[in-house]
């Protein structure tokens, strides 16, 4: 085979494509051309590049062979050999993608949820003051070496997006000027605020910060009032004059830090960023700007920046890994028996998220209900998984070792009926083929589900439970690709995106509504979670089957209401831990509930 391939390479040389011999040698001596990179995604990218090169050269070769109007038998043999090699490269690529997907999933499952001790305590009865800021500024300890991976990622993404956006806008509208502010300086000031207060919620989201910086002084380049040169966010710069402290600022970096500190201690002291975006006032109802349309402008510009980040393939800083665990924790460890109202916030068991508080609750409950004899230590090891399997086998006659939020095992263990009782019943593995059926009847018929009327879009969504991401890029993930093709944004945008930056939760909701015969948002609106706040008809309390929108840095999250605990909404949706599943989200982050205009919510579906 090798000798035959070399002979055919000489044929190619005669036809003017000696370089193809190199491509063939890539396959026979891959160790020289495909180094064993780690992490695996580098190997994926390398294989994709080689495959793309093959495709390009093969196309050129076919055109060359056809230059005399035909392809003879020897030339066809060469083409067939190359196509066979490409098939084998594709097999390698499939294996690498599968390994990469597993590695990504593992990383997601073990994502650390952090809390950081504040270096300064905030006195809620004391207003922000410049004197306190200046005194404390030099006392904040910034040790980047102590940052966790999640913290490093957050502020690296913050700096990258800020720099890219500033560069883009200055190039278009800066009239030849350069901004004196760098993305790194902004990220460093944000980091200092985070370390000072120990709470990521007190850091202004990058899209809001950039919006304000653009409006106030166009990134420090157009401050038209005295004081703006050191205070690019116009803190202390008023229509009627400047605050008397501005001349005490040593430089612009201090002015940037002053903005973040003021926002943390004053404007974000009683509101989160989404609330502030709607009403840009502090707790004393004092406005940040005299412009009455400031909120609308900031909101529109923030949305634009989120879209900009997606188009550029940039990650929005992800605060999920930086927050303290705000999921329901069940009971404290000194309580012997969990009550019927106890619940887990995320999956526990084989392949589960296995948060410690949830694991403790499961271990206690299994000990109380099934005499499991487990150590209550919050570690999900072989003994805990075996105990889960034993309980499932005894109770249901099947076992998979995993307890899902809102699932049948959770409902049985914790003494409550879930919104969907077979949620964690074992199912076949996902395959990568996407097939679509049409809704039966009119697609809008509700069926009975326990105490609820189950609308057709919930049935559609449940059919995808467990469907997981399979690739890094949207174009390589059949399911996610289908969602954006259906919206009409695949060819012009989504095909260039990673699955992570595509944020496919809203696209999944749109798909389920459409396939169940309901109107759905489409095009770019159909892929943006917050746009669903304007969909259909608003309801003022959670209802099984309703669409729920949550606030989240980077554009929000949307899914379907599948149940609730005292503090959380159980949400059936996509892009939840890289898959379609039921996951608990805090009620404090709910921005609204909506339903299709044509659907009258059955009284029994209301959860409150």
XYZ file of C-alpha atoms in Angstrom:
608
model
C 0.000 0.000 0.000
C 2.764 2.441 0.962
C 4.722 1.657 -2.233
C 1.586 2.123 -4.320
C 0.869 5.466 -2.698
C 4.412 6.693 -3.387
C 4.059 5.654 -7.028
C 0.842 7.620 -7.250
C 2.555 10.618 -5.688
C 4.961 10.605 -8.639
C 1.950 10.653 -10.936
C 0.707 13.706 -9.094
C 4.100 15.330 -9.474
C 3.903 14.908 -13.209
C 0.524 16.618 -13.130
C 1.899 19.538 -11.119
C 0.892 18.634 -7.555
C 4.037 17.379 -5.868
C 2.863 19.013 -2.652
C 0.166 16.368 -2.330
C 2.875 13.842 -1.591
C 3.474 15.727 1.645
C -0.199 15.425 2.539
C -0.109 11.675 2.036
C 2.963 11.425 4.250
C 1.012 13.167 7.008
C -1.141 10.096 7.282
C 1.702 7.549 7.168
C 3.970 9.472 9.551
C 1.511 11.380 11.726
C 3.918 11.622 14.639
C 5.884 14.239 12.689
C 2.893 16.336 11.742
C 0.298 15.717 14.463
C 2.055 16.147 17.831
C 0.236 14.712 20.816
C -1.004 18.002 22.171
C -2.635 18.232 25.566
C -5.373 19.300 26.189
C -7.185 17.252 23.591
C -8.890 20.188 21.915
C -5.553 21.193 20.379
C -5.449 17.775 18.737
C -8.975 18.313 17.429
C -8.028 21.635 15.895
C -4.923 20.092 14.343
C -6.892 17.265 12.784
C -9.516 19.689 11.503
C -6.789 21.789 9.880
C -5.224 18.767 8.170
C -8.615 17.577 6.959
C -9.414 21.013 5.573
C -6.076 21.024 3.753
C -6.853 17.608 2.271
C -10.235 18.836 1.037
C -8.672 21.877 -0.600
C -5.899 19.918 -2.313
C -8.280 17.189 -3.429
C -10.530 19.786 -5.031
C -7.548 21.274 -6.877
C -6.422 17.827 -7.940
C -9.822 16.922 -9.364
C -9.923 20.160 -11.351
C -6.440 19.451 -12.702
C -7.323 15.908 -13.723
C -10.440 17.215 -15.473
C -8.457 19.776 -17.465
C -8.338 17.384 -20.423
C -12.027 16.561 -20.039
C -11.744 13.183 -18.325
C -10.267 11.312 -15.375
C -8.512 8.070 -16.314
C -8.383 4.919 -14.192
C -4.982 5.667 -12.654
C -6.037 9.184 -11.707
C -9.279 7.887 -10.199
C -7.258 5.416 -8.131
C -5.232 8.300 -6.689
C -8.416 10.214 -5.852
C -9.927 7.132 -4.192
C -6.816 6.601 -2.063
C -6.897 10.196 -0.860
C -10.607 9.975 -0.080
C -9.951 6.806 1.921
C -7.216 8.573 3.872
C -9.574 11.461 4.548
C -12.100 8.969 5.879
C -9.540 7.603 8.312
C -8.587 11.130 9.397
C -12.292 11.727 9.987
C -12.399 8.661 12.227
C -9.519 10.044 14.263
C -11.284 13.371 14.444
C -14.497 11.755 15.701
C -12.575 10.009 18.485
C -10.764 13.208 19.436
C -14.032 15.169 19.489
C -15.637 12.546 21.708
C -12.680 12.641 24.104
C -12.707 16.426 24.100
C -16.448 16.517 24.777
C -15.997 14.133 27.698
C -13.183 16.278 29.082
C -15.314 19.414 28.744
C -18.247 17.697 30.437
C -16.008 16.560 33.274
C -14.709 20.086 33.730
C -18.266 21.416 33.836
C -19.337 18.858 36.394
C -16.473 19.711 38.738
C -16.647 23.485 38.315
C -15.710 25.042 41.614
C -18.205 27.338 43.219
C -16.239 29.779 45.296
C -16.730 32.200 48.086
C -13.979 34.658 48.911
C -13.516 36.360 52.234
C -13.877 40.140 51.817
C -10.893 42.264 52.761
C -13.263 45.048 53.858
C -16.708 44.807 55.404
C -19.388 47.072 53.964
C -21.342 49.155 56.460
C -24.881 49.285 55.005
C -25.645 52.398 57.044
C -22.698 54.336 55.695
C -22.588 56.100 52.335
C -19.665 55.766 49.970
C -17.075 58.492 50.449
C -14.021 59.531 48.487
C -11.894 59.780 51.636
C -12.665 56.186 52.629
C -11.985 55.003 49.081
C -8.563 56.674 48.966
C -7.614 55.342 52.393
C -8.664 51.780 51.585
C -7.320 51.809 48.023
C -3.738 51.245 49.136
C -4.748 48.605 51.666
C -6.371 46.166 49.228
C -4.040 43.220 48.670
C -3.959 42.048 45.043
C -2.173 38.726 44.690
C -2.901 37.347 41.230
C -0.969 34.217 42.084
C -3.644 33.270 44.605
C -6.486 33.413 42.076
C -8.301 30.223 41.190
C -8.727 29.090 37.596
C -12.335 30.331 37.570
C -11.293 33.761 38.829
C -8.458 34.000 36.316
C -10.809 33.066 33.473
C -13.407 35.630 34.529
C -11.032 38.585 34.609
C -9.092 37.439 31.530
C -12.381 37.388 29.589
C -13.243 40.787 31.093
C -9.962 42.287 29.841
C -10.132 40.656 26.402
C -13.665 41.805 25.621
C -13.039 45.321 26.941
C -9.889 45.724 24.842
C -11.469 44.352 21.676
C -14.535 46.553 22.014
C -12.539 49.716 22.756
C -10.210 49.051 19.811
C -13.163 48.477 17.477
C -15.013 51.647 18.468
C -11.915 53.848 18.496
C -10.956 52.611 15.023
C -14.415 53.482 13.682
C -15.272 56.664 15.549
C -12.149 57.804 17.367
C -11.082 60.274 14.667
C -7.540 58.963 14.740
C -7.244 59.059 18.513
C -6.299 56.163 20.755
C -7.985 55.498 24.058
C -5.758 56.068 27.103
C -7.585 53.175 28.778
C -6.727 49.505 28.274
C -8.901 46.491 28.817
C -6.342 45.195 31.293
C -6.568 48.371 33.391
C -10.343 47.973 33.549
C -10.075 44.287 34.465
C -7.468 45.066 37.142
C -9.783 47.640 38.720
C -12.663 45.146 38.584
C -10.449 42.492 40.195
C -9.418 44.875 42.967
C -13.079 45.548 43.737
C -13.831 41.819 43.774
C -10.975 41.122 46.179
C -11.964 44.048 48.382
C -15.610 43.041 48.798
C -15.360 39.299 48.090
C -18.520 39.318 45.978
C -18.672 39.098 42.181
C -22.119 40.700 42.298
C -20.422 43.935 43.306
C -18.344 43.985 40.121
C -20.033 45.918 37.317
C -20.645 43.502 34.401
C -18.305 44.238 31.518
C -21.102 45.144 29.095
C -22.609 47.698 31.501
C -19.209 49.145 32.353
C -18.277 49.578 28.683
C -21.648 51.169 27.938
C -21.115 53.788 30.633
C -17.511 54.400 29.629
C -18.608 54.942 26.035
C -21.411 57.351 26.969
C -19.474 59.364 29.530
C -16.137 60.098 27.832
C -15.932 57.785 24.799
C -13.343 55.584 26.507
C -11.485 58.504 28.054
C -10.876 60.272 24.749
C -13.548 62.972 24.800
C -14.010 64.185 28.345
C -15.320 67.676 27.691
C -15.522 68.784 31.309
C -12.789 69.532 33.774
C -12.150 66.450 35.869
C -12.924 63.958 33.119
C -9.246 63.505 32.305
C -8.785 61.534 35.554
C -12.366 60.344 35.991
C -13.352 58.711 32.676
C -16.707 57.553 34.080
C -17.434 61.152 35.130
C -17.709 60.227 38.803
C -17.741 63.566 40.593
C -18.134 65.499 37.345
C -21.449 67.324 37.436
C -23.334 69.609 35.083
C -23.025 72.335 37.700
C -19.345 71.830 38.373
C -16.796 69.337 39.639
C -16.620 67.657 43.023
C -13.833 69.103 45.119
C -12.071 65.747 45.433
C -11.168 65.270 41.766
C -7.913 67.180 42.067
C -6.822 64.621 44.671
C -6.933 61.756 42.169
C -3.330 60.836 41.305
C -4.091 59.431 37.830
C -6.714 57.898 35.563
C -6.250 54.404 37.017
C -7.339 55.785 40.375
C -10.366 57.311 38.667
C -11.263 53.940 37.153
C -10.937 52.233 40.540
C -13.089 54.982 42.065
C -15.897 54.160 39.630
C -15.846 50.437 40.443
C -15.723 51.164 44.177
C -18.618 53.624 44.034
C -20.725 51.180 42.016
C -19.974 48.316 44.421
C -20.699 50.167 47.633
C -23.475 52.487 46.481
C -25.313 51.451 43.310
C -24.921 47.668 43.614
C -25.380 47.591 47.378
C -29.104 46.784 47.230
C -29.621 45.880 43.543
C -28.151 43.433 41.120
C -26.965 44.589 37.705
C -30.228 43.698 35.965
C -32.273 45.753 38.428
C -29.839 48.644 38.148
C -30.118 48.562 34.373
C -33.845 49.253 34.738
C -33.489 51.942 37.412
C -30.035 53.508 37.564
C -30.308 54.945 41.056
C -28.662 54.167 44.365
C -30.494 53.297 47.572
C -31.100 57.017 48.170
C -32.819 57.228 44.766
C -30.033 59.432 43.440
C -29.440 59.003 39.722
C -26.051 58.224 38.255
C -26.742 60.581 35.345
C -29.170 63.423 34.756
C -30.160 61.954 31.379
C -33.685 60.554 31.818
C -33.076 57.996 29.074
C -29.858 56.727 30.663
C -31.349 53.325 31.557
C -32.630 52.685 28.036
C -29.328 53.728 26.520
C -27.296 51.517 28.838
C -29.608 48.574 28.247
C -29.500 48.906 24.459
C -25.747 49.367 24.439
C -25.225 46.405 26.771
C -27.266 44.212 24.431
C -25.160 45.469 21.528
C -21.946 44.599 23.367
C -23.197 41.088 24.103
C -23.930 40.633 20.389
C -20.513 42.076 19.563
C -18.854 39.517 21.838
C -20.689 36.659 20.149
C -19.822 37.844 16.651
C -16.169 38.161 17.648
C -16.185 34.697 19.215
C -15.285 36.187 22.609
C -16.429 34.720 25.906
C -18.536 36.873 28.201
C -17.058 36.726 31.711
C -18.881 33.856 33.430
C -19.736 34.627 37.019
C -21.255 31.215 37.713
C -18.018 29.764 39.019
C -17.329 32.775 41.247
C -20.513 32.949 43.273
C -21.016 31.431 46.664
C -23.253 28.383 46.552
C -26.750 29.847 46.470
C -28.405 26.542 45.697
C -30.662 24.973 48.352
C -28.466 23.063 50.760
C -30.998 20.763 52.343
C -30.482 20.440 56.113
C -27.551 21.247 58.309
C -25.304 18.340 59.238
C -26.359 18.356 62.876
C -29.925 17.434 61.938
C -30.402 13.696 61.918
C -33.338 13.183 59.560
C -34.183 15.279 56.472
C -37.773 16.465 56.242
C -40.164 15.951 53.345
C -39.444 19.478 52.134
C -35.730 18.761 51.649
C -34.476 18.745 48.083
C -31.300 18.641 46.045
C -30.236 21.504 43.812
C -28.303 19.482 41.230
C -27.811 15.863 40.218
C -26.108 13.444 42.624
C -24.534 10.094 41.827
C -22.803 8.556 38.841
C -21.913 11.380 36.438
C -23.771 13.938 38.574
C -22.706 17.433 39.607
C -22.265 16.113 43.161
C -22.294 19.314 45.161
C -21.285 18.619 48.727
C -24.480 19.925 50.356
C -26.609 17.818 48.005
C -24.465 14.740 48.602
C -24.783 15.162 52.376
C -28.568 15.351 52.042
C -28.689 12.230 49.864
C -26.442 10.282 52.239
C -28.555 11.232 55.261
C -31.782 10.365 53.486
C -30.497 6.999 52.248
C -29.329 6.199 55.778
C -32.735 7.139 57.205
C -34.891 5.431 54.553
C -32.796 2.483 53.433
C -30.335 1.798 56.274
C -27.498 2.451 53.848
C -24.869 2.929 56.561
C -23.089 5.667 54.613
C -20.599 8.105 56.065
C -22.200 11.551 55.848
C -19.174 13.327 54.386
C -20.481 14.852 51.140
C -18.143 12.730 49.004
C -19.866 10.749 46.248
C -17.781 7.617 45.910
C -18.494 3.991 44.985
C -20.378 3.274 48.241
C -22.766 6.215 47.799
C -23.415 5.332 44.148
C -23.998 1.701 45.142
C -26.485 2.848 47.814
C -28.353 4.930 45.214
C -28.476 1.923 42.876
C -29.753 -0.320 45.684
C -32.517 2.147 46.534
C -33.572 2.490 42.887
C -33.591 -1.272 42.316
C -35.617 -1.877 45.460
C -38.084 0.948 44.763
C -38.475 0.964 40.965
C -36.968 -2.252 39.660
C -34.266 -0.427 37.702
C -31.076 1.403 38.646
C -28.607 3.817 37.063
C -26.931 5.314 40.131
C -27.984 8.904 39.391
C -30.515 11.170 41.139
C -31.725 14.031 38.926
C -33.361 17.227 40.185
C -37.124 16.800 39.909
C -36.677 13.160 38.929
C -38.451 10.025 40.071
C -35.736 9.016 42.532
C -35.610 12.488 44.069
C -39.401 12.545 44.387
C -39.408 9.194 46.154
C -36.449 9.917 48.429
C -37.543 13.348 49.570
C -41.253 12.664 49.819
C -42.666 14.982 47.137
C -44.080 14.486 43.652
C -42.022 16.011 40.884
C -43.309 17.867 37.873
C -42.172 15.020 35.665
C -42.020 11.722 37.481
C -39.860 9.772 35.064
C -37.160 12.375 34.606
C -34.284 10.197 35.751
C -35.496 6.916 34.311
C -32.596 5.397 32.333
C -32.701 6.220 28.643
C -30.747 5.259 25.560
C -27.582 7.141 24.790
C -27.882 10.213 22.624
C -26.880 9.728 19.037
C -25.743 12.599 16.885
C -28.536 12.255 14.338
C -31.188 14.941 14.563
C -34.631 13.878 13.448
C -37.748 15.984 13.777
C -41.330 14.851 13.942
C -44.332 17.092 13.454
C -46.656 17.872 16.369
C -49.683 15.638 16.603
C -53.127 17.139 16.060
C -52.758 20.904 16.348
C -49.593 20.646 18.435
C -51.176 22.559 21.284
C -53.003 19.815 23.133
C -52.184 19.460 26.816
C -51.976 16.065 28.465
C -52.366 15.184 32.125
C -49.105 14.975 34.095
C -49.684 14.190 37.758
C -51.487 17.195 39.196
C -50.647 19.378 36.194
C -51.817 19.839 32.630
C -48.692 19.246 30.549
C -48.527 21.544 27.492
C -47.167 20.129 24.247
C -43.929 22.147 24.363
C -43.006 20.481 27.663
C -43.496 17.053 26.088
C -41.276 18.161 23.215
C -38.575 19.433 25.592
C -38.704 16.266 27.708
C -38.026 14.238 24.591
C -34.562 15.794 24.471
C -33.687 15.217 28.139
C -30.057 14.186 28.395
C -29.208 15.511 24.927
C -25.671 16.809 25.394
C -23.237 18.949 23.460
C -20.950 16.829 21.301
C -18.417 19.268 19.866
C -16.601 22.521 20.492
C -17.940 24.340 17.418
C -21.607 24.806 16.530
C -20.945 23.605 12.983
C -19.708 20.273 14.357
C -22.586 19.687 16.804
C -25.618 18.384 14.842
C -28.205 19.248 17.496
C -27.035 22.783 18.304
C -26.428 23.428 14.599
C -30.032 22.432 13.854
C -31.355 24.886 16.462
C -29.613 27.853 14.852
C -30.444 26.735 11.320
C -34.073 26.762 12.390
C -33.695 30.328 13.723
C -32.081 31.473 10.475
C -28.829 32.683 12.052
C -26.574 29.716 11.328
C -25.080 30.778 7.983
C -24.368 34.398 8.890
C -23.328 33.972 12.518
C -23.642 30.692 14.422
C -21.444 28.573 12.120
C -18.421 30.574 13.310
C -19.255 30.255 17.006
C -18.214 27.808 19.668
C -21.071 25.998 21.353
C -20.149 27.851 24.548
C -20.398 31.347 23.044
C -23.578 30.474 21.149
C -25.551 30.154 24.424
C -28.230 27.903 22.950
C -30.806 27.957 25.792
C -33.113 30.430 23.995
C -32.743 28.608 20.679
C -33.891 25.428 22.434
C -36.982 27.156 23.870
C -37.795 28.586 20.424
C -37.462 25.143 18.861
C -39.760 23.437 21.390
C -42.437 26.117 21.005
C -42.300 25.999 17.220
C -42.431 22.210 17.039
C -45.449 22.140 19.338
C -47.395 24.488 17.083
C -46.890 27.695 19.057
C -45.520 31.028 17.804
C -41.837 31.366 18.665
C -39.235 34.083 18.438
C -36.972 33.705 15.428
C -33.799 35.053 13.881
C -31.507 36.755 16.437
C -34.373 37.409 18.877
C -35.030 33.677 19.059
C -31.522 33.095 20.359
C -31.542 35.726 23.107
C -32.924 34.755 26.484
C -34.040 38.212 27.622
C -36.107 38.736 24.474
C -38.545 36.182 25.866
C -39.570 38.732 28.491
C -41.523 40.406 25.657
C -43.028 37.159 24.349
C -46.678 36.169 24.598
C -48.421 37.050 27.827
C -46.850 37.798 31.210
C -47.988 35.991 34.351
C -47.105 37.143 37.844
C -46.236 33.816 39.472
C -44.608 30.522 38.474
C -46.706 27.938 36.684
C -45.803 24.499 35.406
C -45.099 24.845 31.671
C -44.474 28.608 31.709
C -41.351 30.162 30.218
C -39.046 31.614 32.876
C -36.253 34.141 32.271
C -33.366 34.516 34.723
C -30.805 37.273 35.063
C -27.232 36.277 34.415
C -24.107 38.114 33.372
C -23.729 37.624 29.633
C -27.338 37.778 28.494
C -29.586 35.844 30.862
C -30.988 32.324 30.802
C -34.367 30.942 29.726
C -36.182 27.637 30.106
C -39.494 26.061 31.096
C -40.861 25.881 34.648
C -40.912 22.234 35.759
C -41.427 22.665 39.503
C -40.074 24.574 42.481
C -38.548 24.369 45.938
C -38.881 27.040 48.609
C -36.056 29.058 47.074
C -35.524 27.727 43.555
C -37.332 27.185 40.263
C -36.785 23.754 38.724
C -36.109 24.590 35.095
C -36.333 22.264 32.101
C -34.076 23.711 29.445
C -31.081 23.502 27.168
C -27.502 24.655 27.736
C -27.795 23.655 31.395
C -24.535 21.964 32.295
C -23.901 21.487 28.546
C -27.093 19.489 28.016
C -30.887 19.426 28.175
C -31.958 18.675 31.732
C -33.849 19.953 34.760
C -31.786 22.273 36.925
C -32.571 24.465 39.931
C -32.105 28.241 39.604
C -32.606 30.762 42.437
C -35.946 32.566 42.543
C -33.986 35.721 43.341
C -32.702 35.706 39.755
C -36.111 35.367 38.087
C -36.876 38.311 35.799
C -40.287 37.159 34.676
C -42.673 34.412 33.613
C -44.466 34.361 30.245
C -46.728 31.952 28.370
C -47.942 31.747 24.762
C -50.801 34.205 24.230
C -53.182 31.440 23.172
C -52.587 29.308 26.276
C -54.774 29.757 29.333
C -52.826 28.509 32.321
C -54.860 25.806 34.110
C -55.421 26.763 37.723
C -53.756 23.567 38.946
C -50.535 24.477 37.087
C -49.819 27.485 39.296
C -47.159 26.560 41.835
C -47.951 29.318 44.361
